[in-house]
mmCIF file of C-alpha atoms and ligand atoms in Angstrom:
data_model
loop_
_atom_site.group_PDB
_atom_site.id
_atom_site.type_symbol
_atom_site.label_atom_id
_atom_site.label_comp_id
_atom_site.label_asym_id
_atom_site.label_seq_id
_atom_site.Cartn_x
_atom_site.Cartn_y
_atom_site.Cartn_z
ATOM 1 C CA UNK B 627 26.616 58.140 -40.537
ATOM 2 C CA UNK B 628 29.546 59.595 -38.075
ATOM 3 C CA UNK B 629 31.548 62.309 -39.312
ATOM 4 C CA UNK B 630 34.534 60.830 -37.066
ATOM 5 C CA UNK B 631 36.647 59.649 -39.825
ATOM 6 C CA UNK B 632 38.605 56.435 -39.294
ATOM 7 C CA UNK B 633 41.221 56.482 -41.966
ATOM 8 C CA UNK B 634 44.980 56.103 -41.134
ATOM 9 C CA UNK B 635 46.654 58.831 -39.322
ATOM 10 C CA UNK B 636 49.669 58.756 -41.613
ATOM 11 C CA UNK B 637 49.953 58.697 -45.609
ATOM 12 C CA UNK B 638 52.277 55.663 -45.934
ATOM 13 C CA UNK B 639 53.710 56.631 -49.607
ATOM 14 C CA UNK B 640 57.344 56.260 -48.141
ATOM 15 C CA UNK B 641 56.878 52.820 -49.451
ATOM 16 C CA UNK B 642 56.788 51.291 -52.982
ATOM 17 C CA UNK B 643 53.197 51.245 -54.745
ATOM 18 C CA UNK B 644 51.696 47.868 -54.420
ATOM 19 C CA UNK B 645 49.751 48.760 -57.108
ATOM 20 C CA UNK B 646 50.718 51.403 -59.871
ATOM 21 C CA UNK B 647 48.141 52.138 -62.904
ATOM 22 C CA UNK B 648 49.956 53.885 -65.657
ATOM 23 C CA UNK B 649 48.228 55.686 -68.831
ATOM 24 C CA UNK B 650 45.307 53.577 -68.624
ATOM 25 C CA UNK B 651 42.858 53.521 -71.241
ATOM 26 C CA UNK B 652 39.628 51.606 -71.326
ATOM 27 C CA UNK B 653 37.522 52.305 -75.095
ATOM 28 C CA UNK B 654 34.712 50.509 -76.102
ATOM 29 C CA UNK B 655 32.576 50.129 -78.914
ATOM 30 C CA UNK B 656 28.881 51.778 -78.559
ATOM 31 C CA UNK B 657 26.080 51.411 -81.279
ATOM 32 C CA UNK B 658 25.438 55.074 -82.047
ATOM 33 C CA UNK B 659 22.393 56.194 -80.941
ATOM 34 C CA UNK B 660 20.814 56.489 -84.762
ATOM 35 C CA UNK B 661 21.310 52.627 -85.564
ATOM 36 C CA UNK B 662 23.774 53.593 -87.950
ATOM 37 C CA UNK B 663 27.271 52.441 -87.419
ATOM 38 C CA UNK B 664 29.552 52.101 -83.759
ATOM 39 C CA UNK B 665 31.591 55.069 -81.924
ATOM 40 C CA UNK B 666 34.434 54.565 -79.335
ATOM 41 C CA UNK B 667 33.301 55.425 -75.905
ATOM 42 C CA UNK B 668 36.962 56.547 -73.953
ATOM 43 C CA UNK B 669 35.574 55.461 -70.442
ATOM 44 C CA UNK B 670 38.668 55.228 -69.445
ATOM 45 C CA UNK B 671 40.772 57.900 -70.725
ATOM 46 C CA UNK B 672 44.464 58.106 -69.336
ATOM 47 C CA UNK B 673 44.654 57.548 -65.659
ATOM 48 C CA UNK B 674 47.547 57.124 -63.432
ATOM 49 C CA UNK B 675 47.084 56.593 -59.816
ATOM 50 C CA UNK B 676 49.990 54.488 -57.505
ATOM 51 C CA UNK B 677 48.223 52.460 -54.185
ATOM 52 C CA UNK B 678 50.729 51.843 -51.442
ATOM 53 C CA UNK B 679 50.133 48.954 -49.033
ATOM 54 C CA UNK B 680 47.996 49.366 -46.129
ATOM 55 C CA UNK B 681 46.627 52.482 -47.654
ATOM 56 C CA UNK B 682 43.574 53.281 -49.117
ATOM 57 C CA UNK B 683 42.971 55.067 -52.126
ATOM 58 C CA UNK B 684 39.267 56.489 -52.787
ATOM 59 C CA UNK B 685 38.604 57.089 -56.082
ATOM 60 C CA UNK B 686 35.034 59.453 -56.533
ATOM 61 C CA UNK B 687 33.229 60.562 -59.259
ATOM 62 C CA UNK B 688 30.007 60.698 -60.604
ATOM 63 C CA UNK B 689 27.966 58.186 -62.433
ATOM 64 C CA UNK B 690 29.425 58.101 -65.816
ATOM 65 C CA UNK B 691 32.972 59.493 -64.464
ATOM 66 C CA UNK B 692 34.634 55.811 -65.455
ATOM 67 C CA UNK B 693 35.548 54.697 -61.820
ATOM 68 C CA UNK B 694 34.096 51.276 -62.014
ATOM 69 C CA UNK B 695 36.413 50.998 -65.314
ATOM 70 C CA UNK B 696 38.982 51.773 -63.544
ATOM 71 C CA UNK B 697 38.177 48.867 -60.649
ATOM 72 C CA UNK B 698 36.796 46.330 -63.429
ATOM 73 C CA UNK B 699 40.387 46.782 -65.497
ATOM 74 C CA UNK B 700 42.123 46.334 -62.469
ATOM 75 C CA UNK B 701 40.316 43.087 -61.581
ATOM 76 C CA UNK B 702 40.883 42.012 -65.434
ATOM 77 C CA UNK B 703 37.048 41.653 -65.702
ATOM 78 C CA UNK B 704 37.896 43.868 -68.436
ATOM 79 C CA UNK B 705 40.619 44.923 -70.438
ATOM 80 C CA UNK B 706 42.708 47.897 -70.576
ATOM 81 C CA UNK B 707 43.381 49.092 -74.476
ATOM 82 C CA UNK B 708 46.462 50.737 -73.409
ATOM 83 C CA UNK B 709 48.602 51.198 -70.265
ATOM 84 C CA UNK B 710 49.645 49.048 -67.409
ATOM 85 C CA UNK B 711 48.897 47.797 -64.190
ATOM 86 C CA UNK B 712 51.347 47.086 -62.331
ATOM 87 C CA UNK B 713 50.860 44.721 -59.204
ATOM 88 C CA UNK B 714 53.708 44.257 -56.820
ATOM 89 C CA UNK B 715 56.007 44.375 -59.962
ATOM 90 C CA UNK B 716 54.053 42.699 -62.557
ATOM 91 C CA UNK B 717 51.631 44.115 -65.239
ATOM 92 C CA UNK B 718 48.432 42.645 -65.289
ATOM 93 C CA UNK B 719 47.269 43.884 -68.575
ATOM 94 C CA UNK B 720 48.918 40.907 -70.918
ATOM 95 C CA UNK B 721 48.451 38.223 -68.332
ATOM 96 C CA UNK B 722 46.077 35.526 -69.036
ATOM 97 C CA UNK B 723 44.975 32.141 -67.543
ATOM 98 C CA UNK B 724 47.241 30.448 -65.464
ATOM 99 C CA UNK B 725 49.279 33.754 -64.258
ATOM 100 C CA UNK B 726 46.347 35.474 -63.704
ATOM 101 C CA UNK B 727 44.872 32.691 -61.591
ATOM 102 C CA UNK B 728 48.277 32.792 -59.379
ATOM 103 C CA UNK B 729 47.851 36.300 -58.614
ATOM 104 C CA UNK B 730 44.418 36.603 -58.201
ATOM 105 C CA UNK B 731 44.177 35.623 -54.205
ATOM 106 C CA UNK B 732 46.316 38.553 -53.502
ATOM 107 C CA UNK B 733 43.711 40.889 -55.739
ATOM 108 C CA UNK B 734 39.835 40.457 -54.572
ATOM 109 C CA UNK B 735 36.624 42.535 -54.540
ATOM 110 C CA UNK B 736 33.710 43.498 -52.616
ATOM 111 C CA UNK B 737 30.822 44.688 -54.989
ATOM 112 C CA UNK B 738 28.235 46.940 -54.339
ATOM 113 C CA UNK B 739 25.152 44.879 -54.782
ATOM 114 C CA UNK B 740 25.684 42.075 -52.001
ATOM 115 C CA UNK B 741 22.012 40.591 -53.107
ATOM 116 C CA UNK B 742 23.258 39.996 -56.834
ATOM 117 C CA UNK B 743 27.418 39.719 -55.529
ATOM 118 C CA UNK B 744 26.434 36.092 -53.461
ATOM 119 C CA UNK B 745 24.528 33.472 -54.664
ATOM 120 C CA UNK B 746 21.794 32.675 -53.092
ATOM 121 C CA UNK B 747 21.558 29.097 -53.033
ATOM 122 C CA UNK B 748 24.963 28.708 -51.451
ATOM 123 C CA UNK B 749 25.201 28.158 -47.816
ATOM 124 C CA UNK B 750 27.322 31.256 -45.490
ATOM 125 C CA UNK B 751 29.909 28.616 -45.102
ATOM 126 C CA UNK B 752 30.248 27.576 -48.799
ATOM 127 C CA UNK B 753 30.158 31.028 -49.622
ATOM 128 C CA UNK B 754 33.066 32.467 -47.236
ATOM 129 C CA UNK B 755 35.478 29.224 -48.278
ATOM 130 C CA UNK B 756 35.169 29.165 -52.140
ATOM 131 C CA UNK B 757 38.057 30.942 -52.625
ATOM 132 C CA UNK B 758 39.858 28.633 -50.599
ATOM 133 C CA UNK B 759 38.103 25.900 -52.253
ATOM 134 C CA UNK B 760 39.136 27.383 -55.773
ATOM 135 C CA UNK B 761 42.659 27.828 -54.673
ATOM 136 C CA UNK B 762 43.423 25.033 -53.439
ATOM 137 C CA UNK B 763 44.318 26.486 -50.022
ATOM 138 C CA UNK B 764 43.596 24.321 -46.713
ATOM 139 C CA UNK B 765 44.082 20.456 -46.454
ATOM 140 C CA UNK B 766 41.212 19.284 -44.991
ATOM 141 C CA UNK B 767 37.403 20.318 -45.348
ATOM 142 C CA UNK B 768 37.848 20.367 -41.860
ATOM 143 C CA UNK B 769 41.043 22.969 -42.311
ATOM 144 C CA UNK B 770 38.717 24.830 -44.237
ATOM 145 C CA UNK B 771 35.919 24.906 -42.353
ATOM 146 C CA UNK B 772 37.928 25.750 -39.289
ATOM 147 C CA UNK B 773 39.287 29.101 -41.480
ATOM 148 C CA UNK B 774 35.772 29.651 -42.857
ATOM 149 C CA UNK B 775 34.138 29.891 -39.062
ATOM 150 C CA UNK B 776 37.449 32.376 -38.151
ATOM 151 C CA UNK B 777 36.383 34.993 -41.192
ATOM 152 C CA UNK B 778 33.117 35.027 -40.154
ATOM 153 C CA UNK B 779 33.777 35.656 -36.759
ATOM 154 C CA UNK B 780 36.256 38.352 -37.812
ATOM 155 C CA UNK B 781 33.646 39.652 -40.177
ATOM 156 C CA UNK B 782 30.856 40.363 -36.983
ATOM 157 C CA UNK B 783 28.862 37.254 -37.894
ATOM 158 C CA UNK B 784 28.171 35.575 -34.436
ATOM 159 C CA UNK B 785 27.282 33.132 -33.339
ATOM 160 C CA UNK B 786 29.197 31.886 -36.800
ATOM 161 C CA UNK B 787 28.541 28.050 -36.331
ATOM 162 C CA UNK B 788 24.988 29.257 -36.436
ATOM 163 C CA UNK B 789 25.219 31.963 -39.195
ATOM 164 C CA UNK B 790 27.863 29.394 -41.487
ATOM 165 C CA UNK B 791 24.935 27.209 -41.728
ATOM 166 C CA UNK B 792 22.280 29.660 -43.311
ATOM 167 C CA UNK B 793 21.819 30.146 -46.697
ATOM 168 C CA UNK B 794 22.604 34.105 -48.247
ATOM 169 C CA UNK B 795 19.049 34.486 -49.159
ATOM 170 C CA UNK B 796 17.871 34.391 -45.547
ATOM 171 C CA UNK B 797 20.713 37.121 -44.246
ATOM 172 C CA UNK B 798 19.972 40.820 -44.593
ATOM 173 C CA UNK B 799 21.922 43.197 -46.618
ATOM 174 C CA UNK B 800 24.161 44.130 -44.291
ATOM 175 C CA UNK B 801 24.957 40.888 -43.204
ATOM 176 C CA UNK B 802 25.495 39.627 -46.728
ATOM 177 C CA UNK B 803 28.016 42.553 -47.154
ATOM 178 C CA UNK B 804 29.870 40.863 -44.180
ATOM 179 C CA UNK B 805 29.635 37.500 -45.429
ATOM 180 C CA UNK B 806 30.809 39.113 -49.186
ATOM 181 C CA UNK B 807 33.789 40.943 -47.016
ATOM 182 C CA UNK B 808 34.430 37.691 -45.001
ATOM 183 C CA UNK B 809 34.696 35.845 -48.343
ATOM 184 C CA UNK B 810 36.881 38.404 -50.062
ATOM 185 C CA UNK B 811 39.513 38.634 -47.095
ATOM 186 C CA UNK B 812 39.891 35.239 -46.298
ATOM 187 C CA UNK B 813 43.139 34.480 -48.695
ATOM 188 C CA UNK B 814 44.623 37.548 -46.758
ATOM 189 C CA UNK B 815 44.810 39.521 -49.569
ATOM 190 C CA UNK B 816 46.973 42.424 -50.674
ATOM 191 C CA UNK B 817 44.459 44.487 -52.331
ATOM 192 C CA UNK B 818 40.935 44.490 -52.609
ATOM 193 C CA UNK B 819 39.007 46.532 -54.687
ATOM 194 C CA UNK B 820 35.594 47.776 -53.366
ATOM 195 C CA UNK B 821 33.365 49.127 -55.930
ATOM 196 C CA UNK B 822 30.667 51.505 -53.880
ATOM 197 C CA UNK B 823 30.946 48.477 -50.771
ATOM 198 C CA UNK B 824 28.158 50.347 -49.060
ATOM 199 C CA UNK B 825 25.587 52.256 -51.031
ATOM 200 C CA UNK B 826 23.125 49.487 -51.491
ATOM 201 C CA UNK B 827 23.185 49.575 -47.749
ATOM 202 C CA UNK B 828 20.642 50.861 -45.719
ATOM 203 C CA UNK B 829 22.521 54.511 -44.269
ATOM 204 C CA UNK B 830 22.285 52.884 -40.646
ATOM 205 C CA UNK B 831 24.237 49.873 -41.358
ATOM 206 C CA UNK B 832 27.073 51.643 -43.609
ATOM 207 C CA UNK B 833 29.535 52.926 -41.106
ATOM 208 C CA UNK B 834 29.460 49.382 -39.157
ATOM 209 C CA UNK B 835 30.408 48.256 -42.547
ATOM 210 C CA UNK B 836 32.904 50.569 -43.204
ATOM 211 C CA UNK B 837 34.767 50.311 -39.717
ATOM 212 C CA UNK B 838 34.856 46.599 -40.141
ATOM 213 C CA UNK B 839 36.829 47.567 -43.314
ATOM 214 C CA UNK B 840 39.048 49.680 -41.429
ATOM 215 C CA UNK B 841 39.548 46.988 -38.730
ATOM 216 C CA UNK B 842 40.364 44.588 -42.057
ATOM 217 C CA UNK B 843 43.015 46.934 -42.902
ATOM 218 C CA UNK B 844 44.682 47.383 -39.711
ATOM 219 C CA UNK B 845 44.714 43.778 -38.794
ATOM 220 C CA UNK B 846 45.725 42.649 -42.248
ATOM 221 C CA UNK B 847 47.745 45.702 -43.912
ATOM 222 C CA UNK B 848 45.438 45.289 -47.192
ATOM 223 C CA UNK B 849 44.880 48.566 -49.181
ATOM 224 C CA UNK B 850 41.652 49.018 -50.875
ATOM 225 C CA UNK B 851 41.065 50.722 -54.050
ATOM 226 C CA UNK B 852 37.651 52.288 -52.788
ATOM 227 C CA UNK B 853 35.212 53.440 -55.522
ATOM 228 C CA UNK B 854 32.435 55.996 -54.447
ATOM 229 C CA UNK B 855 30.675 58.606 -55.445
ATOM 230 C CA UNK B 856 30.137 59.738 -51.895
ATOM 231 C CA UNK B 857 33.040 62.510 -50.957
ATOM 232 C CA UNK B 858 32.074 62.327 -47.809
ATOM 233 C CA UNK B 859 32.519 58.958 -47.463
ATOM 234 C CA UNK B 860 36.015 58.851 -49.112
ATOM 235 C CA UNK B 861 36.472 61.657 -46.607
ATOM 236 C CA UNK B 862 35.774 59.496 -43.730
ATOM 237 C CA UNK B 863 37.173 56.707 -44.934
ATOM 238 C CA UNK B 864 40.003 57.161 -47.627
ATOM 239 C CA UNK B 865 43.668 58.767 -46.560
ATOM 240 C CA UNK B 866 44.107 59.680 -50.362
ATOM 241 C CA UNK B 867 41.558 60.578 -52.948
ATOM 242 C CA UNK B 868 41.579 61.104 -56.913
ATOM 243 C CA UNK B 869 38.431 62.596 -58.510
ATOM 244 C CA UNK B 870 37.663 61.393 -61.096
ATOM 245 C CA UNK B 871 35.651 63.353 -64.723
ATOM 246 C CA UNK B 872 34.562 61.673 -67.452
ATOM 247 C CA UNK B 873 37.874 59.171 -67.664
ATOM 248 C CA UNK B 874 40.649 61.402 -66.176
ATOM 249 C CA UNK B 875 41.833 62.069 -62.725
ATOM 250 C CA UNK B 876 41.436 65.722 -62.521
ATOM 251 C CA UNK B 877 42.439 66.282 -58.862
ATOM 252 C CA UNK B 878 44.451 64.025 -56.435
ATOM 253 C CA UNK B 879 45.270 64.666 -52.823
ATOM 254 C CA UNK B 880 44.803 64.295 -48.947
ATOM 255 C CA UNK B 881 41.232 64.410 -47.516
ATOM 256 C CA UNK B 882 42.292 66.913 -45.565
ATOM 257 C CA UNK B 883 43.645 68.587 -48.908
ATOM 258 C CA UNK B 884 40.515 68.427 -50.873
ATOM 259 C CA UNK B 885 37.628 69.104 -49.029
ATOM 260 C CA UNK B 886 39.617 72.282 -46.942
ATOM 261 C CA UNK B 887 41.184 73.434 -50.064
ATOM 262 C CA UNK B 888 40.091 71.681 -53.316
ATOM 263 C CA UNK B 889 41.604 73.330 -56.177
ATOM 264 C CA UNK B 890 39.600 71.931 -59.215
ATOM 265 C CA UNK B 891 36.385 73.603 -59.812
ATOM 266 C CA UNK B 892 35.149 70.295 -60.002
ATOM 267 C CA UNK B 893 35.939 69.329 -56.881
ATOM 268 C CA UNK B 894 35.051 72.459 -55.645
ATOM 269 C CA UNK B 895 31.653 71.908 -56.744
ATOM 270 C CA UNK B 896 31.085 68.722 -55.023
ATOM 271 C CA UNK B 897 33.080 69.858 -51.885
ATOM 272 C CA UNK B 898 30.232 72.471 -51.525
ATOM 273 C CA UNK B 899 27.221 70.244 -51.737
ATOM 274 C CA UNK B 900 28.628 67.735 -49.055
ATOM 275 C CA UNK B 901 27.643 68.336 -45.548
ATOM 276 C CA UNK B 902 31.132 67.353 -43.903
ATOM 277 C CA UNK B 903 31.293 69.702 -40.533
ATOM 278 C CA UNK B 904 34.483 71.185 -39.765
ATOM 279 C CA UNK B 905 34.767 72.856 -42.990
ATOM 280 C CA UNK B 906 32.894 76.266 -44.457
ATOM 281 C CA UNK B 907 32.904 74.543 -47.580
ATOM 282 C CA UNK B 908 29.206 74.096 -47.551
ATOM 283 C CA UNK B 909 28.451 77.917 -47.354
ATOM 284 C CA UNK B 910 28.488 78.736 -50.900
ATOM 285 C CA UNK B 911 26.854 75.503 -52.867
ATOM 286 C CA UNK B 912 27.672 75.100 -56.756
ATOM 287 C CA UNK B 913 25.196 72.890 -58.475
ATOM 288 C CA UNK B 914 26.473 71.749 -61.497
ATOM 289 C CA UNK B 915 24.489 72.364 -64.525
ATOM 290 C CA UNK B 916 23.864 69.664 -67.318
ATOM 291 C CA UNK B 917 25.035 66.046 -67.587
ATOM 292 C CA UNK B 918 28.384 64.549 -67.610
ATOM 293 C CA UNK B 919 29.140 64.310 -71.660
ATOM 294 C CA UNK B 920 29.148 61.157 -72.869
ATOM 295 C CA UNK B 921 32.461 59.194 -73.553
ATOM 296 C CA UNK B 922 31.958 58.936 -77.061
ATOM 297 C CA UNK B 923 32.565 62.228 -77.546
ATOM 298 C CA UNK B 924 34.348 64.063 -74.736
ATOM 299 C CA UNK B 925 34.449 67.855 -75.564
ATOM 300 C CA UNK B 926 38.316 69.130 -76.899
ATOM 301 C CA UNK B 927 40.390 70.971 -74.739
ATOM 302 C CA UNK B 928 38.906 70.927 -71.021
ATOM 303 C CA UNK B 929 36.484 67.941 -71.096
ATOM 304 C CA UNK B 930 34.852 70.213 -67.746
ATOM 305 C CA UNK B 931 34.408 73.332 -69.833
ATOM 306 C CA UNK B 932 31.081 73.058 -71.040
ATOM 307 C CA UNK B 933 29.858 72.323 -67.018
ATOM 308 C CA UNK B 934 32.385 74.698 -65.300
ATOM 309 C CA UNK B 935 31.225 77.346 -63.097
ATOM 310 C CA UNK B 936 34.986 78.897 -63.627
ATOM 311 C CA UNK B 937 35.129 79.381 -67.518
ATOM 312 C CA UNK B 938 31.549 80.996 -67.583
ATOM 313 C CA UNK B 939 33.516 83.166 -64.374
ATOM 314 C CA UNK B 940 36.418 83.993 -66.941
ATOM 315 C CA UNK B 941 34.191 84.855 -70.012
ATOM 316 C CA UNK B 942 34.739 81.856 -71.195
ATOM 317 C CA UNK B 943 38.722 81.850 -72.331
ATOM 318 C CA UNK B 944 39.649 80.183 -75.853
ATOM 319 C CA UNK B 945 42.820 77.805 -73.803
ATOM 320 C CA UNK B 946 39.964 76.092 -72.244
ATOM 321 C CA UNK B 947 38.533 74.796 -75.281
ATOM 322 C CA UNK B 948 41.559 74.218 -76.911
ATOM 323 C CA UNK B 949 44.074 72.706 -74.913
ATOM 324 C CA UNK B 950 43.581 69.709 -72.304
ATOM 325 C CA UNK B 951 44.989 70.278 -68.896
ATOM 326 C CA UNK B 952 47.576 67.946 -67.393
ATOM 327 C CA UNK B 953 47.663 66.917 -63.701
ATOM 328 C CA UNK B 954 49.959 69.136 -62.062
ATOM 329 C CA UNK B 955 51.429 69.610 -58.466
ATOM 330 C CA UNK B 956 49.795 72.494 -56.674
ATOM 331 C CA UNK B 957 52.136 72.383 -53.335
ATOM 332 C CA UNK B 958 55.889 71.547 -52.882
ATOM 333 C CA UNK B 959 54.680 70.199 -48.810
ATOM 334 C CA UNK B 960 52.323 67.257 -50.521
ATOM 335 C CA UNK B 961 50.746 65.164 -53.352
ATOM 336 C CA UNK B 962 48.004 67.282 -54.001
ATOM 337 C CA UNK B 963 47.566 67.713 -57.834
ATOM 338 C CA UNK B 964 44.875 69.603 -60.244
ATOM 339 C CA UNK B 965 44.265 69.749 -63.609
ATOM 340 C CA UNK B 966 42.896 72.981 -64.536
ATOM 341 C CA UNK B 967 44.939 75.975 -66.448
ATOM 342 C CA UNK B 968 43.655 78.475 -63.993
ATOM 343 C CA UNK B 969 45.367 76.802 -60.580
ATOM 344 C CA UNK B 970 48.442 77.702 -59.341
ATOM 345 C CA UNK B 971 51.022 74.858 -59.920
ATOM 346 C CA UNK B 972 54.779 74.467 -58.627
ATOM 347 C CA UNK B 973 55.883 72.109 -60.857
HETATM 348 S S1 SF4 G 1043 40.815 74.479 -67.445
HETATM 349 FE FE1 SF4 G 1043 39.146 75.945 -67.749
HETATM 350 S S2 SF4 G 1043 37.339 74.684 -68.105
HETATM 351 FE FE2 SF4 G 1043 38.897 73.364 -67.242
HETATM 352 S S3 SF4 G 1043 38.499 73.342 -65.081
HETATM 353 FE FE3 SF4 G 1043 39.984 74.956 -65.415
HETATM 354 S S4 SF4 G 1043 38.773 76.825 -65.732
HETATM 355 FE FE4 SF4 G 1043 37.392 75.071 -65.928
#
């Protein structure tokens, strides 16, 4: 993997969101562990995060961190209890049947398992023109064909008369990501959300992957709502990230921002077990201790306290445990936010 990183020079948030998540909350219902009776998991717990066109907006956190929540209630694959979505001016949370179909060309996804995201009975060709097929779109089989042969070229699949005529089953996983990434861009979308796009991927094949992305984004102006749990992937790839803890965004800023200067003593922690060059970060590694807490019962105050190297550092101060930190701005020059009581904040 190169440590060039091939994200947009410039932040382009002199524009309007495309995409603008507000107070989310995703709960669900878990059987307790004991048999008896049900708890509400919060695995997604309050988030607000904007997504301006052409940009793209990582989104890291550990397994259990709800960033797949976050993607799945975007893509209405599951539903938000509370908050909005709003996409290019309309909320997606009440919408249902027919105006969801009518957005949903301009809102696609690349998943992370391209052997269980593409069916494998399906030819390339069938595969990379449902959506046309579902929408409607093209006026000819011919039409669609013709457009079919064009995203697969796009995607790196040559010769594509050849490839168009395999079946998914007999690609690799690399190329299946392609075909999955042909398929996904081929209604020209305005967003698509990729939920870990390449760590099912051998490590060789994931920055081909990931510059065809970026080549999909300059060509097309689509953002991507990029879910990892690889910083230094977001690094490379992302020109904004938001970490993400156990259902909250708890720090939100440049690249640059985080990894040189992450405020968060989460994001401090993973900043210093990523080897990204160019940075000192690496020279004094925090390993977390313990698990991330489970949703159903996300500690009071802090939900980092009982993991955070900083509290133990303070002896272990009582605002911590009693009152839950908001995201606030720490620098009047940029975006970058943190929410922790013990980082200095301008707002
Ligand atoms: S508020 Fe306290 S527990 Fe939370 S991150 Fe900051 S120092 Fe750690």
């Amino acid at each position: 993997m190169t440590a060039e990183p091939i994200r947009p020079a410039e932040h382009p948030s002199d524009r309007l969101p495309i995409l603008s998540i507000e107070d989310l909350h995703v709960e669900y219902k878990v059987k307790n562990p004991n048999g008896r009776g049900k708890s509400i998991a919060r695995a997604v717990d309050g988030v607000s995060l904007s997504l301006y066109p052409g940009e793209t907006l990582a989104v890291v956190g550990e397994s259990g961190s709800g960033k797949t929540s976050i993607a799945n209630a975007v893509m209405r694959l599951i539903d938000a209890s509370s908050g909005r979505i709003v996409f290019d001016g309309v909320d997606l949370v009440p919408l249902k049947g027919k105006q969801l179909r009518q957005l949903r060309p301009r809102l696609q996804m690349i998943f992370q398992d391209p052997f269980e995201s593409l069916d494998p009975r399906m030819s390339v060709m069938d595969t990379v023109i449902e959506p046309l097929v579902i929408n409607g779109i093209g006026a000819s089989d011919a039409d669609r064909r013709a457009l079919g042969l064009a995203a697969l070229e796009r995607a790196g699949l040559t010769p594509a008369d050849r490839i168009a005529r395999r079946f998914t089953h007999e690609l690799s996983g690399g190329q299946r990501q392609r075909v999955a990434i042909a398929a996904a861009m081929i209604l020209e979308p305005s967003i698509v959300v990729a939920d870990e796009p390449v760590s099912m991927l051998d490590v060789s094949l994931r920055a081909g992957i990931l510059r065809l992305m970026a080549d999909m984004r300059d060509r097309l102006g689509v953002a991507y709502l990029f879910i990892t749990h690889d910083l230094s992937l977001a690094w490379m790839f992302a020109d904004r990230i938001a970490v993400v803890y156990l259902g909250r965004v708890v720090e939100e800023g440049s690249p640059v921002e985080l990894i040189n200067n992450p405020q968060h003593p989460y994001t401090k922690a993973l900043v210093s077990v990523i080897p990204v060059p160019e940075t000192a970060a690496t020279a004094n590694r925090t390993v977390l201790t313990g698990e991330i807490p489970n949703p159903t019962a996300i500690p009071v105050g802090c939900r980092f306290h009982p993991r955070c190297p900083l509290y133990r550092e303070q002896s272990e101060p009582d605002v911590c445990r009693t009152h839950d930190p908001m995201l606030m701005r720490t620098s009047t020059q940029s975006v970058h936010r943190a929410a922790c009581h013990f980082v200095a904040t301008v707002d």
